[in-house]
Tab-separated table of C-alpha atoms in Angstrom:
chain	number	residue	atom	x	y	z
A	1	UNK	CA	9.410	22.771	72.596
A	2	UNK	CA	11.995	21.943	69.778
A	3	UNK	CA	12.750	24.173	67.564
A	4	UNK	CA	12.898	21.828	64.144
A	5	UNK	CA	15.955	21.010	62.722
A	6	UNK	CA	15.698	22.312	58.700
A	7	UNK	CA	13.838	26.119	58.430
A	8	UNK	CA	12.935	27.671	54.397
A	9	UNK	CA	14.052	30.515	56.660
A	10	UNK	CA	17.580	32.099	56.834
A	11	UNK	CA	20.020	35.364	57.015
A	12	UNK	CA	20.500	37.486	54.033
A	13	UNK	CA	23.612	37.203	52.421
A	14	UNK	CA	25.213	39.151	50.315
A	15	UNK	CA	25.531	36.467	47.940
A	16	UNK	CA	21.190	38.065	47.669
A	17	UNK	CA	22.091	40.946	47.747
A	18	UNK	CA	23.800	41.399	44.028
A	19	UNK	CA	21.388	38.958	42.473
A	20	UNK	CA	18.406	41.141	43.719
A	21	UNK	CA	20.340	44.547	42.919
A	22	UNK	CA	21.416	42.832	39.428
A	23	UNK	CA	18.510	41.651	38.373
A	24	UNK	CA	16.721	44.989	38.915
A	25	UNK	CA	18.446	47.748	37.618
A	26	UNK	CA	19.058	45.395	35.239
A	27	UNK	CA	19.185	48.559	32.383
A	28	UNK	CA	17.408	46.368	29.812
A	29	UNK	CA	15.704	44.103	31.961
A	30	UNK	CA	15.757	45.411	35.623
A	31	UNK	CA	12.698	47.037	36.684
A	32	UNK	CA	11.252	50.902	35.210
A	33	UNK	CA	10.875	52.550	38.021
A	34	UNK	CA	13.966	51.746	39.512
A	35	UNK	CA	16.285	53.067	36.938
A	36	UNK	CA	14.140	56.083	37.393
A	37	UNK	CA	15.536	56.494	40.277
A	38	UNK	CA	18.659	55.455	39.582
A	39	UNK	CA	19.157	58.209	37.141
A	40	UNK	CA	17.633	60.672	39.112
A	41	UNK	CA	19.340	60.163	41.695
A	42	UNK	CA	22.227	59.304	40.242
A	43	UNK	CA	22.683	56.472	43.218
A	44	UNK	CA	24.837	54.312	39.981
A	45	UNK	CA	23.204	51.376	42.113
A	46	UNK	CA	24.941	48.276	40.032
A	47	UNK	CA	28.171	48.672	40.433
A	48	UNK	CA	28.238	50.279	44.211
A	49	UNK	CA	25.547	47.864	45.627
A	50	UNK	CA	28.000	44.513	46.687
A	51	UNK	CA	26.799	43.782	49.910
A	52	UNK	CA	23.668	44.571	52.688
A	53	UNK	CA	25.150	47.226	53.732
A	54	UNK	CA	26.061	49.938	50.526
A	55	UNK	CA	22.199	48.417	50.022
A	56	UNK	CA	21.540	50.548	52.835
A	57	UNK	CA	22.968	53.460	51.966
A	58	UNK	CA	22.661	53.431	48.212
A	59	UNK	CA	19.390	52.096	47.615
A	60	UNK	CA	17.542	52.750	51.021
A	61	UNK	CA	14.744	55.315	51.468
A	62	UNK	CA	15.245	58.584	53.254
A	63	UNK	CA	11.866	59.366	55.086
A	64	UNK	CA	10.607	62.007	53.296
A	65	UNK	CA	10.297	63.415	49.698
A	66	UNK	CA	11.848	59.775	48.440
A	67	UNK	CA	9.921	58.396	50.274
A	68	UNK	CA	6.853	60.247	49.385
A	69	UNK	CA	7.072	59.644	45.361
A	70	UNK	CA	7.482	56.135	45.984
A	71	UNK	CA	4.099	55.701	47.532
A	72	UNK	CA	2.222	58.186	45.358
A	73	UNK	CA	3.914	56.323	41.711
A	74	UNK	CA	2.740	52.704	43.988
A	75	UNK	CA	-0.381	54.382	44.090
A	76	UNK	CA	-1.369	55.893	41.074
A	77	UNK	CA	1.203	54.457	37.820
A	78	UNK	CA	0.416	50.671	36.399
A	79	UNK	CA	2.279	48.048	38.568
A	80	UNK	CA	4.113	46.499	36.484
A	81	UNK	CA	6.575	49.888	36.997
A	82	UNK	CA	7.673	47.891	39.659
A	83	UNK	CA	8.254	44.798	38.178
A	84	UNK	CA	11.632	43.499	36.054
A	85	UNK	CA	10.823	43.202	32.131
A	86	UNK	CA	12.715	39.902	33.211
A	87	UNK	CA	9.986	38.755	35.088
A	88	UNK	CA	7.286	39.787	33.247
A	89	UNK	CA	8.379	38.089	30.277
A	90	UNK	CA	9.141	34.794	31.395
A	91	UNK	CA	4.753	34.746	32.504
A	92	UNK	CA	3.848	32.937	35.453
A	93	UNK	CA	0.906	34.351	37.968
A	94	UNK	CA	2.410	37.746	40.179
A	95	UNK	CA	-0.261	38.794	42.160
A	96	UNK	CA	-2.265	42.023	42.167
A	97	UNK	CA	-2.317	43.104	46.222
A	98	UNK	CA	-3.058	47.003	47.367
A	99	UNK	CA	-2.728	47.954	50.022
A	100	UNK	CA	-6.145	48.653	53.771
A	101	UNK	CA	-5.580	51.698	52.503
A	102	UNK	CA	-5.767	52.528	56.052
A	103	UNK	CA	-2.906	55.898	54.874
A	104	UNK	CA	-4.940	57.607	51.404
A	105	UNK	CA	-5.362	56.218	48.849
A	106	UNK	CA	-4.281	52.511	47.785
A	107	UNK	CA	-0.733	51.322	46.872
A	108	UNK	CA	0.270	48.396	45.041
A	109	UNK	CA	2.285	45.634	44.670
A	110	UNK	CA	2.737	41.886	43.428
A	111	UNK	CA	3.821	38.438	45.027
A	112	UNK	CA	4.896	36.164	42.722
A	113	UNK	CA	4.759	32.661	42.597
A	114	UNK	CA	8.104	32.013	43.393
A	115	UNK	CA	7.251	34.590	46.473
A	116	UNK	CA	3.548	32.564	47.045
A	117	UNK	CA	5.637	29.163	47.693
A	118	UNK	CA	8.558	30.267	50.122
A	119	UNK	CA	5.623	31.604	51.877
A	120	UNK	CA	3.644	29.293	52.582
A	121	UNK	CA	6.617	26.819	53.222
A	122	UNK	CA	6.995	29.233	56.053
A	123	UNK	CA	4.537	29.483	57.433
A	124	UNK	CA	3.396	25.886	57.767
A	125	UNK	CA	6.939	25.970	59.643
A	126	UNK	CA	5.097	28.616	61.955
A	127	UNK	CA	2.167	27.227	62.197
A	128	UNK	CA	3.747	24.165	63.204
A	129	UNK	CA	6.207	25.058	65.756
A	130	UNK	CA	3.433	26.754	67.699
A	131	UNK	CA	0.912	24.129	67.269
A	132	UNK	CA	-1.566	24.530	65.055
A	133	UNK	CA	-3.217	21.817	63.950
A	134	UNK	CA	-4.051	19.935	60.685
A	135	UNK	CA	-6.505	18.343	59.124
A	136	UNK	CA	-9.490	20.945	60.296
A	137	UNK	CA	-10.854	23.946	58.832
A	138	UNK	CA	-10.380	27.474	59.375
A	139	UNK	CA	-12.895	29.817	59.626
A	140	UNK	CA	-11.415	34.193	58.600
A	141	UNK	CA	-11.785	36.979	60.488
A	142	UNK	CA	-10.590	39.831	58.038
A	143	UNK	CA	-10.495	41.743	54.916
A	144	UNK	CA	-10.330	39.472	51.328
A	145	UNK	CA	-10.705	41.242	48.329
A	146	UNK	CA	-6.721	43.022	47.172
A	147	UNK	CA	-5.393	42.321	50.784
A	148	UNK	CA	-3.053	38.996	49.794
A	149	UNK	CA	-4.841	38.504	53.720
A	150	UNK	CA	-8.006	35.710	53.525
A	151	UNK	CA	-5.477	34.390	49.881
A	152	UNK	CA	-2.787	33.842	52.236
A	153	UNK	CA	-5.320	32.629	55.437
A	154	UNK	CA	-8.073	30.433	52.255
A	155	UNK	CA	-4.509	28.407	51.026
A	156	UNK	CA	-2.980	28.654	54.579
A	157	UNK	CA	-5.858	25.791	55.581
A	158	UNK	CA	-6.644	24.136	51.829
A	159	UNK	CA	-2.253	22.737	52.604
A	160	UNK	CA	-2.988	21.857	55.865
A	161	UNK	CA	-5.383	19.180	55.118
A	162	UNK	CA	-9.200	21.638	56.004
A	163	UNK	CA	-11.066	23.922	53.926
A	164	UNK	CA	-12.211	27.427	55.093
A	165	UNK	CA	-14.847	30.130	55.741
A	166	UNK	CA	-14.164	33.352	55.931
A	167	UNK	CA	-16.929	36.827	56.455
A	168	UNK	CA	-15.172	39.852	54.915
A	169	UNK	CA	-14.605	43.304	55.523
A	170	UNK	CA	-13.902	45.853	54.599
A	171	UNK	CA	-11.230	47.987	55.750
A	172	UNK	CA	-11.623	51.190	54.064
A	173	UNK	CA	-15.714	52.023	54.835
A	174	UNK	CA	-14.533	52.044	58.030
A	175	UNK	CA	-12.202	53.818	58.011
A	176	UNK	CA	-14.774	56.308	56.390
A	177	UNK	CA	-17.086	56.238	59.088
A	178	UNK	CA	-14.023	56.656	61.866
A	179	UNK	CA	-13.592	60.070	59.905
A	180	UNK	CA	-17.091	61.131	59.074
A	181	UNK	CA	-17.839	60.242	62.773
A	182	UNK	CA	-20.640	58.017	61.767
A	183	UNK	CA	-20.410	56.065	64.750
A	184	UNK	CA	-23.939	54.512	64.024
A	185	UNK	CA	-22.740	53.181	60.148
A	186	UNK	CA	-19.360	52.653	62.608
A	187	UNK	CA	-21.394	50.792	65.547
A	188	UNK	CA	-23.509	48.368	62.757
A	189	UNK	CA	-21.358	47.229	60.629
A	190	UNK	CA	-19.522	45.689	63.570
A	191	UNK	CA	-22.409	43.935	65.067
A	192	UNK	CA	-22.658	42.914	61.065
A	193	UNK	CA	-19.149	41.054	61.630
A	194	UNK	CA	-19.840	39.227	64.438
A	195	UNK	CA	-23.970	38.636	63.407
A	196	UNK	CA	-21.831	37.137	60.064
A	197	UNK	CA	-19.429	35.212	62.637
A	198	UNK	CA	-21.959	33.321	65.093
A	199	UNK	CA	-23.539	32.253	61.534
A	200	UNK	CA	-21.063	30.401	60.472
A	201	UNK	CA	-20.241	28.728	63.681
A	202	UNK	CA	-23.475	27.324	64.132
A	203	UNK	CA	-23.361	26.032	61.723
A	204	UNK	CA	-19.789	24.594	60.588
A	205	UNK	CA	-16.456	22.804	61.899
A	206	UNK	CA	-14.047	25.320	63.080
A	207	UNK	CA	-10.700	24.587	64.683
A	208	UNK	CA	-8.418	27.678	62.963
A	209	UNK	CA	-9.965	31.039	64.420
A	210	UNK	CA	-8.272	33.388	61.705
A	211	UNK	CA	-8.772	36.831	63.221
A	212	UNK	CA	-7.605	40.672	62.838
A	213	UNK	CA	-6.012	41.367	66.305
A	214	UNK	CA	-8.778	44.772	66.693
A	215	UNK	CA	-11.299	41.667	66.651
A	216	UNK	CA	-9.881	39.183	68.091
A	217	UNK	CA	-10.246	41.737	70.806
A	218	UNK	CA	-13.144	42.030	70.849
A	219	UNK	CA	-13.897	38.756	70.947
A	220	UNK	CA	-14.973	37.263	74.423
A	221	UNK	CA	-17.347	40.631	74.818
A	222	UNK	CA	-19.265	40.280	71.235
A	223	UNK	CA	-19.527	36.468	70.664
A	224	UNK	CA	-18.278	35.239	73.789
A	225	UNK	CA	-16.312	32.262	73.942
A	226	UNK	CA	-19.090	29.398	74.309
A	227	UNK	CA	-19.271	30.056	70.567
A	228	UNK	CA	-16.151	28.091	68.989
A	229	UNK	CA	-16.398	25.519	70.775
A	230	UNK	CA	-13.809	23.126	68.825
A	231	UNK	CA	-11.713	25.941	67.904
A	232	UNK	CA	-8.189	24.416	69.023
A	233	UNK	CA	-5.753	27.634	67.796
A	234	UNK	CA	-5.740	31.171	66.900
A	235	UNK	CA	-4.141	32.938	64.676
A	236	UNK	CA	-4.303	37.319	64.169
A	237	UNK	CA	-2.814	39.477	62.546
A	238	UNK	CA	-2.484	43.632	62.364
A	239	UNK	CA	-0.410	45.768	64.412
A	240	UNK	CA	-1.503	45.985	68.147
A	241	UNK	CA	-2.383	43.637	70.406
A	242	UNK	CA	-1.375	43.908	74.420
A	243	UNK	CA	0.469	42.313	76.788
A	244	UNK	CA	-2.690	41.780	79.036
A	245	UNK	CA	-5.255	40.494	75.945
A	246	UNK	CA	-2.587	38.996	75.149
A	247	UNK	CA	-2.354	37.074	78.385
A	248	UNK	CA	-6.552	37.118	78.788
A	249	UNK	CA	-6.253	34.885	75.475
A	250	UNK	CA	-4.669	31.894	76.782
A	251	UNK	CA	-5.217	32.295	79.893
A	252	UNK	CA	-8.571	33.042	80.054
A	253	UNK	CA	-10.899	33.316	76.680
A	254	UNK	CA	-9.049	30.053	75.425
A	255	UNK	CA	-6.367	28.351	77.383
A	256	UNK	CA	-4.091	26.036	76.392
A	257	UNK	CA	-4.993	27.205	72.877
A	258	UNK	CA	-1.971	28.715	70.585
A	259	UNK	CA	-2.710	32.092	70.183
A	260	UNK	CA	-0.287	32.943	67.191
A	261	UNK	CA	0.218	36.607	65.896
A	262	UNK	CA	1.358	37.137	61.895
A	263	UNK	CA	3.187	40.618	61.520
A	264	UNK	CA	3.524	42.823	57.635
A	265	UNK	CA	1.396	43.923	55.200
A	266	UNK	CA	0.369	42.882	51.203
A	267	UNK	CA	3.036	44.543	49.367
A	268	UNK	CA	5.944	44.055	51.411
A	269	UNK	CA	5.278	40.092	53.132
A	270	UNK	CA	4.399	38.379	56.622
A	271	UNK	CA	6.384	37.336	59.289
A	272	UNK	CA	5.817	35.323	62.536
A	273	UNK	CA	5.753	35.377	66.382
A	274	UNK	CA	8.433	33.738	68.174
A	275	UNK	CA	7.699	30.385	69.866
A	276	UNK	CA	5.710	31.342	72.913
A	277	UNK	CA	7.665	31.693	76.269
A	278	UNK	CA	7.388	32.312	80.133
A	279	UNK	CA	10.339	34.853	79.087
A	280	UNK	CA	7.640	37.019	77.169
A	281	UNK	CA	6.087	37.547	79.660
A	282	UNK	CA	2.912	37.997	76.376
A	283	UNK	CA	4.712	40.428	74.534
A	284	UNK	CA	4.644	39.997	71.172
A	285	UNK	CA	7.836	39.744	69.749
A	286	UNK	CA	7.972	38.657	65.763
A	287	UNK	CA	10.935	36.900	63.285
A	288	UNK	CA	11.116	39.436	60.198
A	289	UNK	CA	11.165	36.444	58.421
A	290	UNK	CA	14.490	36.082	56.284
A	291	UNK	CA	15.865	36.374	53.534
A	292	UNK	CA	12.856	37.915	51.910
A	293	UNK	CA	12.060	40.345	53.995
A	294	UNK	CA	14.510	42.689	56.942
A	295	UNK	CA	12.782	44.752	58.970
A	296	UNK	CA	14.582	47.006	60.823
A	297	UNK	CA	13.996	48.822	63.377
A	298	UNK	CA	15.074	52.682	63.539
A	299	UNK	CA	15.911	55.697	65.020
A	300	UNK	CA	14.031	58.418	63.031
A	301	UNK	CA	16.610	61.019	63.230
A	302	UNK	CA	19.282	58.831	61.987
A	303	UNK	CA	18.413	55.753	59.739
A	304	UNK	CA	20.641	53.343	61.941
A	305	UNK	CA	19.129	50.359	63.661
A	306	UNK	CA	18.110	51.182	67.824
A	307	UNK	CA	20.027	48.767	70.184
A	308	UNK	CA	18.130	46.278	71.448
A	309	UNK	CA	15.635	46.607	73.914
A	310	UNK	CA	14.837	50.313	72.593
A	311	UNK	CA	11.902	51.303	70.828
A	312	UNK	CA	12.085	52.475	66.516
A	313	UNK	CA	10.361	53.254	63.586
A	314	UNK	CA	10.008	49.916	61.490
A	315	UNK	CA	11.359	49.684	58.330
A	316	UNK	CA	11.504	46.864	55.504
A	317	UNK	CA	13.210	45.235	52.972
A	318	UNK	CA	11.771	43.562	50.748
A	319	UNK	CA	14.098	41.215	48.100
A	320	UNK	CA	12.865	39.597	46.500
A	321	UNK	CA	12.492	38.446	42.218
A	322	UNK	CA	8.634	40.144	41.920
A	323	UNK	CA	9.501	43.451	43.629
A	324	UNK	CA	11.792	45.231	46.053
A	325	UNK	CA	11.095	47.238	48.902
A	326	UNK	CA	14.571	48.926	49.887
A	327	UNK	CA	14.069	50.000	53.357
A	328	UNK	CA	10.472	51.643	53.118
A	329	UNK	CA	9.245	53.420	56.378
A	330	UNK	CA	6.170	51.813	57.751
A	331	UNK	CA	4.409	53.942	60.242
A	332	UNK	CA	4.733	51.439	63.358
A	333	UNK	CA	7.170	51.753	66.159
A	334	UNK	CA	8.705	48.826	67.389
A	335	UNK	CA	11.464	46.904	69.838
A	336	UNK	CA	14.527	45.615	68.612
A	337	UNK	CA	15.061	42.322	69.810
A	338	UNK	CA	18.371	40.281	70.158
A	339	UNK	CA	16.721	36.756	69.803
A	340	UNK	CA	16.359	34.103	73.496
A	341	UNK	CA	14.624	30.754	73.611
A	342	UNK	CA	14.028	28.389	71.549
A	343	UNK	CA	14.141	29.519	68.264
A	344	UNK	CA	17.037	31.514	68.632
A	345	UNK	CA	19.689	29.869	67.072
A	346	UNK	CA	17.449	28.897	64.525
A	347	UNK	CA	16.544	32.587	63.733
A	348	UNK	CA	19.395	34.319	64.839
A	349	UNK	CA	18.499	38.166	62.955
A	350	UNK	CA	17.285	40.989	65.135
A	351	UNK	CA	13.713	40.508	66.105
A	352	UNK	CA	10.364	43.261	66.290
A	353	UNK	CA	8.717	43.588	69.309
A	354	UNK	CA	5.562	44.795	70.496
A	355	UNK	CA	5.055	46.643	67.248
A	356	UNK	CA	1.886	49.601	67.436
A	357	UNK	CA	0.795	52.313	65.355
A	358	UNK	CA	1.132	56.030	67.540
A	359	UNK	CA	-1.752	57.739	64.631
A	360	UNK	CA	-4.030	54.560	66.692
A	361	UNK	CA	-2.972	54.383	70.574
A	362	UNK	CA	-2.642	58.858	71.167
A	363	UNK	CA	-6.530	58.436	69.433
A	364	UNK	CA	-5.148	60.901	65.206
A	365	UNK	CA	-6.786	58.214	63.854
A	366	UNK	CA	-9.774	54.950	64.282
A	367	UNK	CA	-8.054	51.959	64.270
A	368	UNK	CA	-11.635	50.479	63.203
A	369	UNK	CA	-12.054	46.350	62.686
A	370	UNK	CA	-7.971	46.610	62.343
């Protein structure tokens, strides 16, 4: 498999940082939340931040009260507080997104028209790289509504010459079922999902299945792979996919069919799995989609990047016109991966391997259908 000669992605530059900081911290036309934080903390970002290293030192959210303030503001204040006034004044569409609500009340964020177009461009790049076919229908089994992923998948399908059928999920009610011990309600809801999937696959010609990682893990037992005789690619999103599950999907259940992972959140953005190679040993490795989004893997006690091959906590940077996310500490942990294989030269910045949420894997939360 060859990597494309041209790419919609590139490394983040200091010019990118200066442009983003200039936009969000402009005293008259900047972003209300970040300007207020700048005054409150005395960071003076407009003068002090000239490089990416400056941004890490000056702007990065701290894993404590600072991050909690940001999270609570994104839940409980008008979304316009997080968009530069200059962007709002220009008009144009802004997609108001919400997180799934698995860590508390949903957080809100925006995806502006320029960012949306860039995401569709680099998504096409990765889908083509993995051999996901064009000119066929998709089936999306995941959260629609405010969660962004559903809207993205509809755009993927239509942009690539097909239609998108969908089975909606409500991750928030599943969270309630789990937390309140409503096992029967959870089981019935999951069965309701698979009943709908079966009806669509019986009636429609589906070439690409997009599914949450958790549901994809259930698919062979709940539905059986014979229900998808025409499937030519599988795309999954969520957090955790074990290497053995990945191997079974590729070799036992859907031999010869691309299985592609997408990683991200409704408010920050997405990254795609690197091209699959034997060297992966069926571990899922993601390429952060710079210059829009950077994913650090850091030591929780120091905030510094861990060495390649070691595990740390995922920290997200988003540098776009409509939204700034300066080093948000996700709940996920992952390996920091040095680029290798056919895509290493094209995407030379650090990658992310085997992300997972400790709350789920250690049994503190009910993962449900995510």
